[in-house]
XYZ file of C-alpha atoms in Angstrom:
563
model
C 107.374 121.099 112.342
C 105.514 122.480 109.565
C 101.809 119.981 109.036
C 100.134 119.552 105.562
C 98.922 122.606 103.809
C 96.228 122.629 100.945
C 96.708 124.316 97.683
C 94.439 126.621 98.475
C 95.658 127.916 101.842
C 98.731 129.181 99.868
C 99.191 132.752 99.401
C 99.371 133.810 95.121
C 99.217 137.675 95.332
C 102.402 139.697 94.369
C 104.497 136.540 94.517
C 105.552 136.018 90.960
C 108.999 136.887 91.499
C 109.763 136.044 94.613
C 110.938 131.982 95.186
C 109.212 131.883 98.936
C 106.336 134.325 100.491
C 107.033 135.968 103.553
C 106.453 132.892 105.878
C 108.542 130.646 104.121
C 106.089 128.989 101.500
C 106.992 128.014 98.463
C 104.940 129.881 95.598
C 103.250 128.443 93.351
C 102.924 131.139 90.556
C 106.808 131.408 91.193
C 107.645 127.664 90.041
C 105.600 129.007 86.804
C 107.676 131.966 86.692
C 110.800 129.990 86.610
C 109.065 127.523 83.892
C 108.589 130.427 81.959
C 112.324 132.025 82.455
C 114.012 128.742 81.265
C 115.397 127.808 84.819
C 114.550 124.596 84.595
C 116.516 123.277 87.346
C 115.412 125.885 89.915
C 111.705 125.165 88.783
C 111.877 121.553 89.585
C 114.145 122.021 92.437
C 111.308 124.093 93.870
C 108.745 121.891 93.127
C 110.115 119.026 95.430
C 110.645 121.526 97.943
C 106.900 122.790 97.894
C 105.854 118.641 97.802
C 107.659 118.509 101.126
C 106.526 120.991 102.303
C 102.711 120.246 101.259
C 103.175 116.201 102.378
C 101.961 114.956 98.709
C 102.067 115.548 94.850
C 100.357 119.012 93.439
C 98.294 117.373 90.677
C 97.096 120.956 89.617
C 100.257 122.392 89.664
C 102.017 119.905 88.165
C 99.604 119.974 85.155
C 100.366 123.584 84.828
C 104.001 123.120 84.532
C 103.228 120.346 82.295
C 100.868 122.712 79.797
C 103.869 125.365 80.191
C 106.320 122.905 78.690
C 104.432 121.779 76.335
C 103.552 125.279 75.030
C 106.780 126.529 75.042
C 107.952 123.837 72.960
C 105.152 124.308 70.444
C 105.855 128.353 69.878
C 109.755 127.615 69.620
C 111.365 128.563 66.728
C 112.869 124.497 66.371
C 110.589 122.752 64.149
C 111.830 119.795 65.714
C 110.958 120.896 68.923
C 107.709 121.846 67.766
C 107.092 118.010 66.372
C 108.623 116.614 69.948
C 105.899 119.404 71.592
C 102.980 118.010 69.584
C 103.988 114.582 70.073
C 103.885 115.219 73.549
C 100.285 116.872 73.422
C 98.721 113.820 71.486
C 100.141 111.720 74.690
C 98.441 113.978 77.016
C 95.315 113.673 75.411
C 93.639 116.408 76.952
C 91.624 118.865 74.880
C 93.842 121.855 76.315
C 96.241 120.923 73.962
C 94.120 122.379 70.900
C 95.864 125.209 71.457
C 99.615 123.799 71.278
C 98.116 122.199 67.951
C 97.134 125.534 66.659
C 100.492 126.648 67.156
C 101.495 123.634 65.223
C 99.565 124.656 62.338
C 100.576 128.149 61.922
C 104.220 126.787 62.621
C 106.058 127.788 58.992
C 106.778 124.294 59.250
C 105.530 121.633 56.656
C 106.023 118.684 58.513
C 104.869 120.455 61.780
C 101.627 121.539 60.289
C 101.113 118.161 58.772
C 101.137 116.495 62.031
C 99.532 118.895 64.155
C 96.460 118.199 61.250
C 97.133 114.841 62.203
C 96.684 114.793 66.248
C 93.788 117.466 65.387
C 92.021 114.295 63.508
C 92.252 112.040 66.628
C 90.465 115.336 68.982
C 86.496 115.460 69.350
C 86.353 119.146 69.929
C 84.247 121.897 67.362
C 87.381 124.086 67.869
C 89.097 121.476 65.112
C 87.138 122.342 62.339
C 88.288 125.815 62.901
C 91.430 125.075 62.914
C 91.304 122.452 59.719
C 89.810 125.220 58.122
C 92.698 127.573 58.515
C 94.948 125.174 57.242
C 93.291 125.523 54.405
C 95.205 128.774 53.985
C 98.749 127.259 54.485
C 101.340 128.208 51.491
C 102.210 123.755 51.397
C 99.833 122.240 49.153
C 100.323 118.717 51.311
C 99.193 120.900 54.173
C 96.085 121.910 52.957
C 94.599 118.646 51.724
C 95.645 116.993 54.517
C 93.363 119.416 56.085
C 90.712 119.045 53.498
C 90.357 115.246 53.975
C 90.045 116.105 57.973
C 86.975 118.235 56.738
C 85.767 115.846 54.702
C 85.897 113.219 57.656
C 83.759 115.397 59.710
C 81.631 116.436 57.106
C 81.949 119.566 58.250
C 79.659 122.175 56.672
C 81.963 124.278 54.942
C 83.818 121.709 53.467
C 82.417 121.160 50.518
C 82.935 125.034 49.445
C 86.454 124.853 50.515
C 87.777 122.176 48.767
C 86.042 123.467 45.547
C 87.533 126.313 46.074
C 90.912 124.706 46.590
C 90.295 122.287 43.232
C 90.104 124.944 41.163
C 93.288 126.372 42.370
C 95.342 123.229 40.607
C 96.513 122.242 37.562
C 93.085 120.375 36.011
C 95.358 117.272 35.866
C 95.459 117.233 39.299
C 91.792 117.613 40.084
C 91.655 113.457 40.067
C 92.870 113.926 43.931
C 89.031 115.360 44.864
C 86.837 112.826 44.167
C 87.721 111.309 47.308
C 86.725 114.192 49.752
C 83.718 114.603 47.319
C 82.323 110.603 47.610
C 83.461 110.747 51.528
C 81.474 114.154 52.126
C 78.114 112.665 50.643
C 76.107 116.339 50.777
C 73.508 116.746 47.744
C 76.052 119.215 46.957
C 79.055 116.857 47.078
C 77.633 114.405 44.658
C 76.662 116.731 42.159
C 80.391 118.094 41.903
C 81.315 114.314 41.794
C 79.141 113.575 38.934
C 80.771 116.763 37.043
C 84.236 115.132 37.725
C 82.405 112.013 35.929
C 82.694 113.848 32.644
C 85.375 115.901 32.852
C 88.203 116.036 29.775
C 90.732 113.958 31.437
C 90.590 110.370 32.156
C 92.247 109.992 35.057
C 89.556 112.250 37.017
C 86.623 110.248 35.290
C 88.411 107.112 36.179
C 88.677 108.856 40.107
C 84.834 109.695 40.115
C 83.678 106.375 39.460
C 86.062 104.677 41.644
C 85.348 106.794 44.657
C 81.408 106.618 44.060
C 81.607 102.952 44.243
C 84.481 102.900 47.320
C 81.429 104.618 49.739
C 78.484 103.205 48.428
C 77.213 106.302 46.331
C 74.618 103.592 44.206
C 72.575 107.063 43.062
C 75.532 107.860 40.782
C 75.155 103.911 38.969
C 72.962 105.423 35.930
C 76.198 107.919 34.797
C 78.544 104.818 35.963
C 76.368 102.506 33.444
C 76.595 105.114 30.518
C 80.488 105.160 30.988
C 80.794 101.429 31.092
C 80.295 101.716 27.177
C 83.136 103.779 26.605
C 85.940 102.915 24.800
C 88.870 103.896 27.128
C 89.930 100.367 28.578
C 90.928 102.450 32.149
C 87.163 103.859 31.872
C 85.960 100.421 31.173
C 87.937 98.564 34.399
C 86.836 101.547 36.865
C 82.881 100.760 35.748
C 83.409 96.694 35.936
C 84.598 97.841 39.779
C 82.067 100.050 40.740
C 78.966 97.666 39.052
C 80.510 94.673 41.623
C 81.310 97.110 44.558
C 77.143 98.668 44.208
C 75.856 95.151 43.496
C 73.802 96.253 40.166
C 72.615 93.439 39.380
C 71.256 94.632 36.167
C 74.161 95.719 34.481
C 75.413 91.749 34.476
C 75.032 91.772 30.594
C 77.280 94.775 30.723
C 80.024 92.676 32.815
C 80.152 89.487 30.545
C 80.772 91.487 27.741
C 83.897 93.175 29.476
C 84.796 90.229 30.443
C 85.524 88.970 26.977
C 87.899 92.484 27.023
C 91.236 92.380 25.446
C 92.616 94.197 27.704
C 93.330 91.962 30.733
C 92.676 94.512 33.677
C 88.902 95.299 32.126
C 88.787 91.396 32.017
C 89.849 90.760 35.414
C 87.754 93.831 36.771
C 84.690 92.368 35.180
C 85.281 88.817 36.409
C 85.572 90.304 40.171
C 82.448 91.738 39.199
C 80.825 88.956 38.329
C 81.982 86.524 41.213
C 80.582 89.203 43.612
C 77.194 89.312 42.090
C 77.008 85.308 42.740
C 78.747 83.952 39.423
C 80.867 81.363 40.728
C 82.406 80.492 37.072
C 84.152 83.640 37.319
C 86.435 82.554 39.746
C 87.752 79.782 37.476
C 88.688 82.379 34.551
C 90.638 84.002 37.588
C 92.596 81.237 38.726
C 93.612 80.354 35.032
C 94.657 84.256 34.426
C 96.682 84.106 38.149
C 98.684 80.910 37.373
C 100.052 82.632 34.038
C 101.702 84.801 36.749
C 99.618 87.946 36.536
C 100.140 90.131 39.796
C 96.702 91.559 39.773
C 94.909 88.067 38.946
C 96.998 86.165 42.126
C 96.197 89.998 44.510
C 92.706 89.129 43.663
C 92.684 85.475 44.376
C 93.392 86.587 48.045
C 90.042 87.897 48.268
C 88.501 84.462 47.251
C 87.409 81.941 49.825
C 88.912 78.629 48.311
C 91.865 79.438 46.036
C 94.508 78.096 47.733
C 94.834 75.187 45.636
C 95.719 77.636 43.051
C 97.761 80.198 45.266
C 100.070 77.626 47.171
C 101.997 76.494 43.976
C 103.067 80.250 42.968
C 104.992 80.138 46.068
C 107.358 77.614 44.417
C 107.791 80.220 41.489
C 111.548 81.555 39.821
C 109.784 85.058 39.949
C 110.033 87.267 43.145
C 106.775 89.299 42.194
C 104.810 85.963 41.903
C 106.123 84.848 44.798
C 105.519 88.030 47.039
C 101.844 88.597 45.478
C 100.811 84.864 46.075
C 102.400 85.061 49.745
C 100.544 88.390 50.533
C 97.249 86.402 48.921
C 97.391 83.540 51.258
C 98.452 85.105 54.211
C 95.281 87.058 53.483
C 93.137 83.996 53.144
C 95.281 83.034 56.957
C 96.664 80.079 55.442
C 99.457 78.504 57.776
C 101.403 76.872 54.497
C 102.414 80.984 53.683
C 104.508 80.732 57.122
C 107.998 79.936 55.151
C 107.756 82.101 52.337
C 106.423 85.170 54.247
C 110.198 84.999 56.182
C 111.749 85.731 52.764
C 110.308 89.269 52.895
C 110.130 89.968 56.320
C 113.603 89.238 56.981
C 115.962 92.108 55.661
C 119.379 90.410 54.273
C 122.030 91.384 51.780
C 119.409 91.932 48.817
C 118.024 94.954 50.855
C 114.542 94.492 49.154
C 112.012 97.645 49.130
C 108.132 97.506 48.137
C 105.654 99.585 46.684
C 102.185 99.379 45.340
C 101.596 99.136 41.563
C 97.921 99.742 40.249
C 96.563 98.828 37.166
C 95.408 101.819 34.240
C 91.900 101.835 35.841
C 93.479 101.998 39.718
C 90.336 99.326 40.293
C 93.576 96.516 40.662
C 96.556 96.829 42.862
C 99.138 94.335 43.588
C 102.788 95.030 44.731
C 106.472 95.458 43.398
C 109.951 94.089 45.086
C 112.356 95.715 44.270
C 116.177 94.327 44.747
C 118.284 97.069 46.245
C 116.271 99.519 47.629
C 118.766 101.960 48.661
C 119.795 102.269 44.923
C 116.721 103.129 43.744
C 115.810 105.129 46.552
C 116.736 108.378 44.848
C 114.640 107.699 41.599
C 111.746 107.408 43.853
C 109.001 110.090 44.320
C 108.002 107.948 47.230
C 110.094 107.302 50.344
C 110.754 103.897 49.436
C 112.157 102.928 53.529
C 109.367 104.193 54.855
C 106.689 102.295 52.416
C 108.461 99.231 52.765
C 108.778 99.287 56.736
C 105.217 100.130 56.547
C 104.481 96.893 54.416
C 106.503 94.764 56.619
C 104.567 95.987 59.766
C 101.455 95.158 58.057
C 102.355 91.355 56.975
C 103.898 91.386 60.772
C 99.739 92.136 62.109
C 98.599 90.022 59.783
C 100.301 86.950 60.645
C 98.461 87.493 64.325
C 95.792 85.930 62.477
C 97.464 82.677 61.930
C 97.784 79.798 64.289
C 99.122 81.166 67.344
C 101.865 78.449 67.240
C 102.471 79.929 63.271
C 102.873 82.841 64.528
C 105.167 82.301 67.303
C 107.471 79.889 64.852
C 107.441 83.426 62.752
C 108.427 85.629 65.832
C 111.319 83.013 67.027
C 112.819 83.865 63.427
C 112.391 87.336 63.535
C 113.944 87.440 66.968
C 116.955 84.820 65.419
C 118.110 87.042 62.546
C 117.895 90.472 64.597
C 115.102 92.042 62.649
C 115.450 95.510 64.863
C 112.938 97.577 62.921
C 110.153 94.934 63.643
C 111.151 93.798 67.214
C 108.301 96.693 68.858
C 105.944 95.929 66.939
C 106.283 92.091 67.457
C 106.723 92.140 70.708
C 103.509 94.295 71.167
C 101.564 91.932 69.123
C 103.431 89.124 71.386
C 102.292 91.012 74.416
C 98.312 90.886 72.558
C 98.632 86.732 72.081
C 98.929 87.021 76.451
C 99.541 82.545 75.888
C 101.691 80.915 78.149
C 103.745 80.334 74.922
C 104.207 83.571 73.796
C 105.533 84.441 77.318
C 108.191 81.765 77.530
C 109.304 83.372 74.274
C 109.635 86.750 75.711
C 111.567 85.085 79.112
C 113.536 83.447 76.721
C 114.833 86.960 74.903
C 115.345 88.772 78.030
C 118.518 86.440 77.864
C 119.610 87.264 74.411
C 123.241 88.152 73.870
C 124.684 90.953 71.643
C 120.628 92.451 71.143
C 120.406 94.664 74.471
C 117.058 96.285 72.810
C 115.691 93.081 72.294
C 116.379 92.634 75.754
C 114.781 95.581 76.927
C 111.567 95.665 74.991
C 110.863 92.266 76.268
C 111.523 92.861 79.667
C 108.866 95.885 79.234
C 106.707 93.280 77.823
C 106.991 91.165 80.806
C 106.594 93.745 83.220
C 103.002 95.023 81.680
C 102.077 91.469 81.411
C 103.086 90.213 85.149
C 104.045 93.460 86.827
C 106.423 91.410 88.537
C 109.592 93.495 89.960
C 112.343 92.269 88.517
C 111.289 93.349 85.530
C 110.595 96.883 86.685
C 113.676 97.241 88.221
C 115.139 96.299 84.408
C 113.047 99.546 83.300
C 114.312 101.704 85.605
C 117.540 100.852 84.857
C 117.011 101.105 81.081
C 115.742 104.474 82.422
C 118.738 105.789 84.058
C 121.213 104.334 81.346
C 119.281 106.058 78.287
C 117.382 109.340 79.515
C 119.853 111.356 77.991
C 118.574 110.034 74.375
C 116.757 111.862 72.263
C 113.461 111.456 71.501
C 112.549 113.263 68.559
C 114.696 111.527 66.365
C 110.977 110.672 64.241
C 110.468 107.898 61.063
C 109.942 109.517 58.072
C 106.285 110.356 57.441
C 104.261 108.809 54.304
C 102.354 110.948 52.016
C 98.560 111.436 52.666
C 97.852 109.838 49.966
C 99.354 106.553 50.396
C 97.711 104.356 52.521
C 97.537 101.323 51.524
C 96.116 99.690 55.181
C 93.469 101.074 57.125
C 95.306 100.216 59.765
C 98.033 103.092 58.556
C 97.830 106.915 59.293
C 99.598 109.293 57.591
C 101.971 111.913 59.213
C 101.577 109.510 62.468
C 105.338 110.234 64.370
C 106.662 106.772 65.050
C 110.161 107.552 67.210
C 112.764 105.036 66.293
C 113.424 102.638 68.291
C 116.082 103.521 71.453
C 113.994 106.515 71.606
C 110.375 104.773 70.779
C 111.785 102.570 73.769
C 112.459 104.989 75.847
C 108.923 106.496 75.676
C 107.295 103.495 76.359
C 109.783 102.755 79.111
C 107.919 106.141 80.910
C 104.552 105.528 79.574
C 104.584 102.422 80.803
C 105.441 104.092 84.541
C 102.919 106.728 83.534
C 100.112 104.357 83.211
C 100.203 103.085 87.010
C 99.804 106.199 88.252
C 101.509 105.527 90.796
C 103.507 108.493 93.314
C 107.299 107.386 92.676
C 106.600 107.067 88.920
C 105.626 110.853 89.125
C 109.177 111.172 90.760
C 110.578 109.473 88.126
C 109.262 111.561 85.257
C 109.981 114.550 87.035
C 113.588 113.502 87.221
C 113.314 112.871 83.485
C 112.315 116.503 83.183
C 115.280 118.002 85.103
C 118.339 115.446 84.729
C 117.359 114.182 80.705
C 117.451 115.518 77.766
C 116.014 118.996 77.431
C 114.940 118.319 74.018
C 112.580 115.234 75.595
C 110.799 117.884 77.817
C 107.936 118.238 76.024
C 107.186 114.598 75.775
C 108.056 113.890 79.322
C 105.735 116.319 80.120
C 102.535 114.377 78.267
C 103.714 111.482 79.990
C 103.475 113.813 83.103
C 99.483 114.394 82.579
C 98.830 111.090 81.528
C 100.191 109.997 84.644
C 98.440 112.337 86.929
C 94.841 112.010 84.977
């Protein structure tokens, strides 16, 4: 009978190739080797033979093999095993994984680079900036100011060169996208390019200056904004009335009232929002009448005002589907339960298959939103991907319905569950799982019933389990497990563009799995998060008997686990 042996009693010289040493132990360096060769079976195979043999899990080794997975998947030649590979790193968590992210980002991969950038933003490790910085060289424009707003995050100390550098590489036109990195970078350096932008020959990057200088607080730059405020170009005009309310300059009120008496109505509205903010209630009253002619940026900005309601609530009555939608989004912002109803029109997906996307006024200081009937139509006139923004929006009305009456909410969630609103069902059921009432739990015992929606089923029965850890509802997982371990999990949602985030809540290039496989990956990091020794099991049998193209997330789950 052979007892217990420690790691380090194990022989390691001149055993690479060999699968035992000469008294019969299994080698460690040798279940690397067979990592490395592709045998995948043999490697795991000899892995439960050296647990048996050693009485308990190898956390070390097991690591190992889970680093060797997930760089092997990172330097394959599959981009969409590279994405699966990085996925799996930003599970891990572990700053090791820098280096399967650098492989990411010299991947000749677009989308691979773009979300490497993206896990890279979520590390606190000096090696990033390094990395962000080489980026910077990457032949996909996308690519490198993804990287450049990383930079400008950190502040990091070259950034302000390299983007300059990178601004001047574009079509002047374009040069409107760099007053954001400018404003968020804040160096002396910084604002001086900023305040350049202010008068540069096109508009739109004026307009850009001004609206970023005011968006983080940059009240040095209010003497150039007060010069431009007298302009004549109305989008000029509506940026200044924005960035006087945002800085709270008090002294340019004579400057508002006159643009308030505008004839263009965005200038007017600007300058009324203005106003209100620097304590002139009689603005608000200009608003309301300018909202109930149906204006889309009048009723967005009503949301913003504490007591509008009165005014809001009747729009939801209205013939008009954008009047409707932008008063909806405005009281659901003000948390008002009377927006339950009408919010179900948009977050329930029928036969009209309606898409959304943002619409800003001239001087981008106003934004409201556009339905649009038949998304898939119009889908292929779109620059943006039109699925993927309106998902996006639905998810965010979905969170911010949390903030209603908990039984509002739950009324909202029964409905959602009724009409089989699949794309929403993980996301409600997570924010279900965050309510933690004795209500919101019936609800989820209730759907574990459900007939004909077997991933309604399962997601709340992985609900129930994190929430009462009975068994029953375990045993459901593992079964879900064993049933659907041969799915795929890199089938990814499509990404948005950095430059369209329109919640702070939102990332872009975040990979969101859809849904079997999203399920699936909870179903293991749910396992993974009790750390317990037959959940190891389990993910190692994920690794040998699933998918081969899960292997690289499997094995993040496998760190997290053992961690």
């Amino acid at each position: 009978m052979l007892g217990a042996l420690h790691a380090e009693d194990l022989p390691v010289e001149k055993e690479e190739t060999l699968p035992v040493n000469h008294s019969g132990k299994i080698s460690k360096l040798h279940i690397l080797y067979l990592l490395q060769s592709q045998e995948f079976d043999r490697a795991f195979d000899s892995y439960q033979e050296y647990k048996l043999i050693l009485g308990k899990h190898d956390f070390d080794l097991l690591q190992q093999m889970a680093l060797t997975l997930l760089e092997m998947g990172a330097r394959s030649p599959d981009p969409s095993r590279q994405l699966t590979s990085i996925f799996g790193s930003s599970i891990a968590g572990i700053s090791a994984s820098i280096d399967i992210l650098e492989a990411g980002i010299t991947s000749p991969n677009p989308e691979t680079q773009m979300a490497a950038i993206q896990f890279l933003g979520h590390l606190q490790d000096d090696r990033c900036e390094v990395l962000f910085t080489k980026a910077m060289s990457s032949d996909y424009f996308f690519t490198r100011m993804e990287a450049a707003y990383q930079l400008s995050m950190r502040k990091a100390r070259t950034a302000t060169g390299q983007i300059e550098s990178l601004m001047y590489k574009v079509p002047p036109q374009m040069r409107f996208f760099f007053a954001q990195f400018f404003a968020l970078i804040g160096t002396s350096d910084a604002m001086v390019l900023l305040r350049q932008m202010m008068d540069d020959p096109f508009h739109m990057t004026r307009v850009e200056a001004v609206l970023n200088a005011a968006r983080f607080g940059r009240d040095d730059l209010l003497p150039a904004i007060r010069c431009m405020a007298t302009h004549l170009n109305s989008a000029e005009q509506e940026a200044c009335a924005f960035a006087i309310g945002a800085l709270k300059d008090s002294k340019s009120i004579p400057v508002l009232k006159n643009l308030a008496k505008s004839n263009s109505t965005n200038v007017k509205l600007s300058a009324l929002c203005a106003l209100y903010r620097l304590g002139d209630l009689t603005a608000k009253e200009q608003i309301e009448e300018t909202a109930k002619t149906g204006d889309p940026f009048a009723i967005s900005l009503l949301g913003e005002i504490p007591g509008s309601e009165k005014t809001l609530t009747p729009l939801l009555g209205e013939g008009d589907i954008q009047v409707r939608f932008n008063a909806t989004m405005a009281l659901l912002r003000r948390k008002d339960v009377t927006v339950c109803r009408p919010l179900l029109e948009f977050l329930i997906r029928d036969s009209r298959d309606l898409g959304f996307q943002p619409q800003s006024s001239l001087g981008n200081s106003l934004m409201a939103w556009k339905v649009i009937p038949s998304a898939k139509q119009h889908q292929k006139d779109n620059y943006n991907d039109l699925f993927a923004l309106s998902l996006n929006l639905r998810e965010t009305l979905l969170q911010e319905a949390l903030e209603l009456p908990p039984e509002a909410f739950l009324r909202i969630a029964r409905a959602l569950f009724d009409s089989r609103q699949t794309d929403l069902i993980p996301l409600l059921i997570r924010l279900m799982e965050n309510l933690q009432t004795e209500e919101a739990i019936a609800l989820l015992t209730e759907q574990t019933q459900a007939t004909g929606a077997p991933l309604t089923r399962a997601y709340c029965q992985l609900a129930l389990l994190r929430l009462t850890k009975q068994e029953p509802y375990k045993a459901a997982v593992l079964q879900w497990i064993s049933l659907k371990k041969q799915t795929e999990m890199i089938r990814f949602r499509p990404q948005l563009a950095w430059n369209v985030r329109f919640s702070d809540k939102n990332t872009a290039f975040e990979l969101t799995p859809e849904e079997n496989s999203r399920l699936l990956i909870e179903c293991y990091q749910t396992l993974a998060m009790t750390h317990e020794e037959n959940c190891i099991d389990i993910l190692l049998d994920g690794l040998k008997t699933g998918s081969s193209n899960n292997r690289p997330i499997l094995a993040g789950l496998l760190i997290q686990a053992i961690q």
